[in-house]
Amino acid sequence: MTRAHEIEDLLRACAPQVLGTLVRRYGDFDLCEDAVQEALIAAARQWPDEGVPEHARAWLLTVAHRKYVDHVRSEAARRRREDAVALATPDSALLSRAADDAPDTDRDDSLSLLFLCCHPDLSPPSRIALTLRAVGGLTTAQIAAAFLVPEPTMAQRISRAKQAIREGGLSLAPPEGEDRTARLSEVRHVLYLVFNEGYTASGGDELTAPELSTEAIRLARMLHRLVPDDTETAGLLALMLLTDARRPARTGPHGELVPLAEQDRGSWDGALIAEGVELISRTLPQGRVGPYQLQAAIAAVHDEAGSAEATDWPQILALYELLEHTGPNPMVTLNRAVALAMVRGPEAGLELLDGLAADKRLARSHRLLATRAHLLELLGEKEGAAAAYREAARHTTSAPERRHLTERARRLG
């Protein structure tokens, strides 16, 4: 790893801690977040040449604090807030402390910051964008590029999220009881969405956006460290590790999609598989099993199979049946149809798909059409399979998936 990467990793690790401290002290998420971004930029410019300070987080906190005060003082219309900040802040905090001195507190507000960024009052896209910027330390340009949207569009999304926090009076105070459980579920869901977008991009010319899945794994590791006894968080992290382990084999030399059954399993990341299997094996016996743990268990069965033919499909089918009991989800049923076809034959899988066709959430979905095409191909109905592949290709927004589906249809034709 190069020194530039080491600095980038350090900055991302420190970003939520510094922002959490500022927000807890001043309460103004918008200005605090801007100040932290400026501190991160300053560090990225100075540290490669001048070296990383002994107390990096304290350095960032001091610089971000000064940036915040500068913002307040530069706005004459907000003189009252300037006075409040000045009165609340000892002169020594502004003048005498060296930037690399140890901080006066070691409190980590990262979890509270995650709860705030994933507040249910914010829209799902806003939660994702704000989490990546405030907790992940990514710039607006980086987030926009990853999601294939113009930077001004992403900037507006982030701005609206911060405005909602300000107008709603949302605070860093951690939720309690049932609200905490619900908010933790929201945080997991946001990280899950970020990972999925990185693993299979919803649009564009590339199949994956590795920077997103990598960031989702980093944040899931952080969340697991903050709530080590939460089994679903452990399950989510295991699911990400076991799934991302296959990423090197998912595309061919020209960026083409390679289906799971045709992947070179020797190029899968063995270290990630081992870590994910150990984590889910340790987590499953601990208590009530949730959907992320079940999905991780399914991924582990796939990853531990030496070949596609050696896959334990009866076990996968049983796990999907358990997963369906955790809550109705057409995508789970779609995947169960594949497992059912592998255990009881393509006709059984197609019969299950017929029931999904009426689900509005999957109406004309390219995934439903592609699965039908695959099962028809297994059944030997080449003409029907080719037609379904072509129809699926017309409905996907991902260029690599479109090329793959079109090629499957061409081979059958």
Coordinates of C-alpha atoms in Angstrom, one line a residue:
M1 CA 0.0 0.0 0.0
T2 CA 1.4 3.4 -0.9
R3 CA 1.7 6.2 1.5
A4 CA -1.0 8.1 -0.3
H5 CA -3.4 5.2 0.3
E6 CA -2.4 5.1 4.0
I7 CA -3.2 8.8 4.4
E8 CA -6.5 8.3 2.6
D9 CA -7.5 5.4 4.8
L10 CA -6.5 7.4 7.9
L11 CA -8.5 10.4 6.9
R12 CA -11.6 8.3 6.2
A13 CA -11.3 6.6 9.6
C14 CA -10.9 10.0 11.4
A15 CA -13.7 11.8 9.5
P16 CA -16.7 10.6 11.4
Q17 CA -15.0 10.9 14.7
V18 CA -14.1 14.5 14.1
L19 CA -17.5 15.4 12.7
G20 CA -19.2 13.7 15.6
T21 CA -17.2 15.8 18.1
L22 CA -18.0 19.1 16.3
V23 CA -21.7 18.3 15.9
R24 CA -21.9 17.3 19.6
R25 CA -20.2 20.5 20.6
Y26 CA -22.0 23.0 18.3
G27 CA -25.1 21.2 16.9
D28 CA -24.9 22.8 13.5
F29 CA -24.5 19.7 11.2
D30 CA -24.2 21.8 8.0
L31 CA -21.4 24.1 9.0
C32 CA -19.6 21.4 11.0
E33 CA -19.6 19.0 8.0
D34 CA -18.3 21.8 5.7
A35 CA -15.5 22.5 8.2
V36 CA -14.5 18.9 8.4
Q37 CA -14.4 18.6 4.6
E38 CA -12.1 21.6 4.5
A39 CA -9.9 20.0 7.2
L40 CA -9.7 16.8 5.3
I41 CA -8.7 18.7 2.1
A42 CA -6.0 20.5 4.1
A43 CA -4.6 17.3 5.4
A44 CA -4.6 15.6 2.0
R45 CA -2.5 18.5 0.7
Q46 CA -0.1 18.9 3.6
W47 CA 0.5 15.4 5.1
P48 CA 2.2 13.8 2.0
D49 CA 4.9 16.5 2.1
E50 CA 5.1 17.4 5.8
G51 CA 4.3 14.0 7.3
V52 CA 1.4 12.7 9.3
P53 CA 1.0 14.4 12.7
E54 CA 1.6 12.2 15.8
H55 CA -2.0 12.8 16.8
A56 CA -3.8 12.9 13.4
R57 CA -7.3 13.0 14.7
A58 CA -6.4 15.9 17.1
W59 CA -4.9 17.8 14.2
L60 CA -8.0 17.3 12.1
L61 CA -10.2 18.3 15.0
T62 CA -8.3 21.5 15.7
V63 CA -8.2 22.5 12.0
A64 CA -11.9 21.7 11.6
H65 CA -12.7 23.6 14.7
R66 CA -10.9 26.7 13.4
K67 CA -12.6 26.4 10.0
Y68 CA -15.9 26.3 11.8
V69 CA -15.2 29.4 13.8
D70 CA -14.0 31.1 10.6
H71 CA -17.3 30.3 8.9
V72 CA -19.3 31.7 11.8
R73 CA -17.2 34.8 12.0
S74 CA -17.4 35.5 8.3
E75 CA -21.2 35.8 8.3
A76 CA -22.2 39.1 9.7
A77 CA -25.9 38.2 9.6
R78 CA -25.1 35.4 12.1
R79 CA -23.4 37.5 14.8
R80 CA -25.4 36.1 17.6
R81 CA -24.2 32.6 16.8
E82 CA -20.6 33.9 16.6
D83 CA -21.0 35.3 20.1
A84 CA -22.4 32.1 21.4
V85 CA -19.5 30.1 19.9
A86 CA -17.0 32.6 21.2
L87 CA -18.5 32.5 24.7
A88 CA -18.6 28.7 24.7
T89 CA -15.0 28.3 23.5
P90 CA -12.0 29.1 25.8
D91 CA -9.4 31.3 24.2
S92 CA -6.9 28.5 24.9
A93 CA -8.8 26.2 22.5
L94 CA -8.4 28.7 19.7
L95 CA -4.9 30.0 20.3
S96 CA -2.6 27.9 22.4
R97 CA -3.1 24.2 21.5
A98 CA -0.9 22.8 18.8
A99 CA -2.6 21.0 16.0
D100 CA -1.0 17.7 16.8
D101 CA -1.6 17.7 20.5
A102 CA -3.7 14.9 21.9
P103 CA -7.4 15.8 22.1
D104 CA -9.0 16.5 25.4
T105 CA -11.6 13.7 24.8
D106 CA -11.4 10.3 23.2
R107 CA -15.1 9.9 22.7
D108 CA -16.2 8.3 19.4
D109 CA -19.5 9.6 18.1
S110 CA -19.3 7.6 14.9
L111 CA -22.4 5.4 15.7
S112 CA -24.5 8.5 16.6
L113 CA -23.4 10.1 13.4
L114 CA -24.4 7.1 11.4
F115 CA -27.8 7.2 13.1
L116 CA -28.2 10.8 12.2
C117 CA -27.2 10.4 8.5
C118 CA -29.7 7.5 8.2
H119 CA -32.5 9.2 10.0
P120 CA -36.0 8.0 8.7
D121 CA -36.9 11.7 8.0
L122 CA -34.4 11.7 5.1
S123 CA -35.1 10.0 1.8
P124 CA -33.1 6.8 1.0
P125 CA -31.0 8.6 -1.7
S126 CA -30.2 11.3 0.8
R127 CA -29.2 8.9 3.5
I128 CA -26.8 7.1 1.1
A129 CA -25.2 10.4 -0.1
L130 CA -24.9 11.9 3.4
T131 CA -23.5 8.7 4.9
L132 CA -20.8 8.5 2.2
R133 CA -19.8 12.1 2.6
A134 CA -20.1 12.6 6.4
V135 CA -19.1 9.2 7.6
G136 CA -17.2 7.9 4.6
G137 CA -15.3 11.1 4.0
L138 CA -15.9 10.9 0.3
T139 CA -16.1 14.2 -1.7
T140 CA -19.3 15.1 -3.5
A141 CA -17.4 14.6 -6.8
Q142 CA -16.4 11.0 -5.8
I143 CA -20.0 10.1 -4.8
A144 CA -21.4 11.6 -8.0
A145 CA -19.0 9.7 -10.1
A146 CA -19.7 6.4 -8.3
F147 CA -23.4 6.8 -8.9
L148 CA -23.1 8.1 -12.4
V149 CA -24.9 11.4 -11.7
P150 CA -23.7 15.0 -12.4
E151 CA -21.9 16.5 -9.4
P152 CA -24.4 19.4 -9.1
T153 CA -27.2 16.8 -8.8
M154 CA -25.4 15.0 -6.0
A155 CA -24.5 18.3 -4.3
Q156 CA -28.2 19.3 -4.3
R157 CA -29.1 15.9 -2.8
I158 CA -26.5 16.4 0.0
S159 CA -27.6 20.0 0.6
R160 CA -31.3 18.9 0.9
A161 CA -30.3 16.2 3.4
K162 CA -28.4 18.8 5.6
Q163 CA -31.3 21.2 5.3
A164 CA -33.7 18.5 6.5
I165 CA -31.5 17.9 9.5
R166 CA -31.4 21.6 10.3
E167 CA -35.1 22.3 9.8
G168 CA -36.2 19.1 11.6
G169 CA -34.0 19.9 14.6
L170 CA -32.4 16.4 14.3
S171 CA -29.6 16.0 16.8
L172 CA -26.7 13.7 17.4
A173 CA -28.3 12.3 20.5
P174 CA -28.3 8.5 20.2
P175 CA -31.8 6.9 20.1
E176 CA -32.9 4.5 22.8
G177 CA -34.9 1.3 23.0
E178 CA -37.0 0.4 20.0
D179 CA -36.0 3.5 18.2
R180 CA -32.4 2.5 18.4
T181 CA -33.1 -0.9 17.0
A182 CA -35.1 0.6 14.1
R183 CA -32.4 3.2 13.4
L184 CA -29.7 0.5 13.5
S185 CA -31.7 -1.4 10.9
E186 CA -31.8 1.7 8.7
V187 CA -28.0 2.1 9.0
R188 CA -27.5 -1.5 7.9
H189 CA -30.0 -1.1 5.0
V190 CA -28.1 2.0 3.7
L191 CA -24.7 0.1 3.8
Y192 CA -26.4 -2.8 2.1
L193 CA -27.6 -0.5 -0.7
V194 CA -24.2 1.1 -1.1
F195 CA -22.6 -2.3 -1.4
N196 CA -25.1 -3.6 -3.9
E197 CA -24.6 -0.6 -6.1
G198 CA -20.9 -1.1 -6.0
Y199 CA -21.1 -4.9 -6.7
T200 CA -23.5 -4.6 -9.6
A201 CA -23.9 -1.0 -10.8
S202 CA -27.5 -0.2 -11.7
G203 CA -26.5 1.6 -14.9
G204 CA -23.5 2.7 -17.0
D205 CA -20.8 1.0 -19.0
E206 CA -19.1 -0.9 -16.1
L207 CA -20.5 -3.8 -14.2
T208 CA -19.1 -2.8 -10.9
A209 CA -18.2 0.3 -9.0
P210 CA -15.5 -1.2 -6.6
E211 CA -15.0 2.0 -4.7
L212 CA -18.5 1.8 -3.4
S213 CA -18.4 -1.8 -2.3
T214 CA -15.0 -1.3 -0.7
E215 CA -16.4 1.7 1.2
A216 CA -19.5 -0.2 2.3
I217 CA -17.3 -3.0 3.7
R218 CA -15.1 -0.4 5.5
L219 CA -18.2 1.2 7.1
A220 CA -19.7 -2.2 7.9
R221 CA -16.5 -3.1 9.7
M222 CA -16.7 0.1 11.6
L223 CA -20.3 -0.6 12.5
H224 CA -19.5 -4.1 13.6
R225 CA -16.8 -2.7 15.9
L226 CA -19.2 -0.2 17.4
V227 CA -22.0 -2.8 18.0
P228 CA -20.1 -6.1 18.3
D229 CA -23.0 -8.0 19.9
D230 CA -25.5 -7.2 17.1
T231 CA -25.7 -10.4 15.1
E232 CA -27.4 -8.9 12.0
T233 CA -24.6 -6.4 11.7
A234 CA -22.1 -9.3 11.8
G235 CA -24.3 -11.1 9.2
L236 CA -24.2 -8.0 7.0
L237 CA -20.4 -7.8 7.1
A238 CA -20.1 -11.5 6.5
L239 CA -22.4 -11.2 3.5
M240 CA -20.4 -8.4 2.0
L241 CA -17.1 -10.2 2.5
L242 CA -18.3 -13.5 1.0
T243 CA -19.9 -11.7 -1.9
D244 CA -17.1 -9.4 -2.7
A245 CA -14.6 -12.3 -2.7
R246 CA -16.0 -13.3 -6.1
R247 CA -15.6 -9.9 -7.7
P248 CA -12.2 -10.7 -9.4
A249 CA -14.0 -13.4 -11.4
R250 CA -17.2 -11.6 -12.3
T251 CA -15.9 -10.0 -15.4
G252 CA -13.8 -11.3 -18.3
P253 CA -10.8 -9.6 -20.0
H254 CA -13.1 -7.2 -21.9
G255 CA -15.3 -6.3 -19.0
E256 CA -18.0 -8.8 -19.9
L257 CA -20.2 -10.4 -17.2
V258 CA -19.3 -13.9 -16.2
P259 CA -22.1 -15.9 -14.5
L260 CA -21.4 -17.6 -11.1
A261 CA -21.5 -21.1 -12.6
E262 CA -18.8 -20.1 -15.2
Q263 CA -16.4 -18.2 -12.9
D264 CA -12.8 -19.2 -12.3
R265 CA -13.1 -20.0 -8.6
G266 CA -9.4 -20.0 -8.3
S267 CA -9.4 -16.3 -8.7
W268 CA -11.8 -15.7 -5.8
D269 CA -10.3 -14.0 -2.8
G270 CA -9.6 -16.8 -0.3
A271 CA -8.8 -14.5 2.6
L272 CA -12.2 -12.8 2.3
I273 CA -14.0 -16.1 2.1
A274 CA -12.2 -17.4 5.2
E275 CA -13.0 -14.3 7.1
G276 CA -16.6 -14.3 6.1
V277 CA -17.1 -18.0 6.8
E278 CA -15.5 -17.7 10.2
L279 CA -17.7 -14.6 11.1
I280 CA -21.0 -16.2 10.0
S281 CA -20.2 -19.5 11.6
R282 CA -19.5 -17.7 14.9
T283 CA -22.6 -15.5 14.6
L284 CA -25.4 -18.0 13.6
P285 CA -25.5 -19.9 16.9
Q286 CA -25.8 -16.7 19.0
G287 CA -29.5 -16.1 18.8
R288 CA -32.3 -15.1 16.5
V289 CA -31.3 -15.4 12.9
G290 CA -32.1 -12.5 10.6
P291 CA -32.1 -12.0 6.8
Y292 CA -28.5 -10.7 6.6
Q293 CA -27.2 -13.8 8.4
L294 CA -29.3 -16.1 6.2
Q295 CA -28.0 -14.4 3.0
A296 CA -24.4 -14.7 4.4
A297 CA -25.0 -18.4 5.0
I298 CA -26.2 -18.8 1.4
A299 CA -23.1 -17.0 0.1
A300 CA -20.9 -19.2 2.2
V301 CA -22.4 -22.4 0.7
H302 CA -21.7 -21.0 -2.8
D303 CA -18.1 -19.9 -1.8
E304 CA -17.2 -23.2 -0.2
A305 CA -18.3 -25.3 -3.2
G306 CA -15.3 -26.4 -5.2
S307 CA -17.2 -26.2 -8.4
A308 CA -20.7 -25.2 -9.7
E309 CA -21.6 -28.9 -9.9
A310 CA -20.5 -29.5 -6.2
T311 CA -22.9 -26.7 -4.9
D312 CA -25.2 -27.9 -2.1
W313 CA -28.4 -26.7 -3.7
P314 CA -30.7 -28.5 -1.2
Q315 CA -29.1 -26.5 1.6
I316 CA -29.4 -23.3 -0.4
L317 CA -33.1 -24.0 -1.1
A318 CA -33.7 -24.6 2.6
L319 CA -32.0 -21.3 3.5
Y320 CA -34.0 -19.4 0.9
E321 CA -37.2 -20.9 2.4
L322 CA -36.1 -19.7 5.8
L323 CA -35.2 -16.3 4.3
E324 CA -38.7 -15.9 2.9
H325 CA -40.2 -16.4 6.4
T326 CA -38.3 -13.3 7.6
G327 CA -40.5 -11.1 5.3
P328 CA -42.0 -11.2 1.8
N329 CA -39.5 -10.2 -0.8
P330 CA -39.9 -10.9 -4.6
M331 CA -36.2 -11.0 -5.1
V332 CA -35.8 -13.7 -2.5
T333 CA -38.6 -15.7 -4.2
L334 CA -36.8 -15.2 -7.5
N335 CA -33.6 -16.6 -6.2
R336 CA -35.5 -19.5 -4.5
A337 CA -37.0 -20.3 -7.9
V338 CA -33.4 -20.9 -9.2
A339 CA -32.5 -23.1 -6.2
L340 CA -35.8 -25.0 -6.6
A341 CA -35.0 -25.6 -10.3
M342 CA -31.6 -27.0 -9.4
V343 CA -33.1 -29.3 -6.8
R344 CA -36.4 -30.4 -8.4
G345 CA -36.0 -29.4 -12.0
P346 CA -36.6 -26.4 -14.2
E347 CA -40.4 -26.9 -14.4
A348 CA -40.7 -26.4 -10.6
G349 CA -38.7 -23.2 -10.8
L350 CA -40.8 -21.9 -13.8
E351 CA -44.0 -22.6 -11.9
L352 CA -42.8 -20.5 -9.0
L353 CA -41.9 -17.7 -11.5
D354 CA -45.4 -17.7 -12.9
G355 CA -46.7 -16.6 -9.5
L356 CA -44.1 -13.7 -9.5
A357 CA -45.2 -12.3 -12.8
A358 CA -48.2 -10.6 -11.2
D359 CA -46.0 -8.8 -8.6
K360 CA -45.9 -5.2 -9.6
R361 CA -42.5 -4.8 -8.0
L362 CA -41.1 -7.2 -10.6
A363 CA -43.3 -6.3 -13.5
R364 CA -41.1 -6.4 -16.7
S365 CA -38.0 -6.7 -14.5
H366 CA -35.0 -7.7 -16.4
R367 CA -34.0 -10.0 -13.6
L368 CA -37.3 -11.9 -13.7
L369 CA -37.1 -12.2 -17.5
A370 CA -33.4 -13.3 -17.3
T371 CA -34.2 -16.0 -14.7
R372 CA -37.1 -17.3 -16.8
A373 CA -34.7 -17.4 -19.8
H374 CA -32.2 -19.3 -17.8
L375 CA -34.7 -21.9 -16.6
L376 CA -36.2 -22.3 -20.2
E377 CA -32.6 -22.9 -21.4
L378 CA -32.1 -25.6 -18.8
L379 CA -35.4 -27.1 -20.0
G380 CA -34.1 -27.2 -23.5
E381 CA -36.6 -24.7 -24.9
K382 CA -34.0 -22.7 -26.9
E383 CA -36.4 -20.5 -28.8
G384 CA -38.4 -19.4 -25.8
A385 CA -35.2 -18.8 -23.8
A386 CA -33.7 -16.7 -26.6
A387 CA -36.8 -14.5 -26.7
A388 CA -36.7 -14.1 -22.9
Y389 CA -33.0 -13.2 -23.0
R390 CA -33.7 -10.5 -25.7
E391 CA -36.6 -9.1 -23.7
A392 CA -34.5 -9.0 -20.5
A393 CA -31.7 -7.2 -22.4
R394 CA -34.2 -4.5 -23.5
H395 CA -35.1 -3.8 -19.9
T396 CA -31.7 -3.5 -18.2
T397 CA -29.9 -0.2 -17.8
S398 CA -26.5 -1.8 -17.3
A399 CA -24.5 -2.0 -20.5
P400 CA -22.5 -5.1 -19.4
E401 CA -25.7 -7.0 -18.5
R402 CA -27.3 -6.0 -21.8
R403 CA -24.4 -7.3 -23.7
H404 CA -24.3 -10.5 -21.7
L405 CA -28.1 -11.2 -22.2
T406 CA -27.9 -10.4 -25.9
E407 CA -25.0 -12.8 -26.3
R408 CA -26.9 -15.6 -24.6
A409 CA -29.8 -15.0 -26.9
R410 CA -27.5 -15.0 -29.9
R411 CA -25.9 -18.3 -28.9
L412 CA -29.3 -20.0 -28.6
G413 CA -30.5 -18.5 -31.8

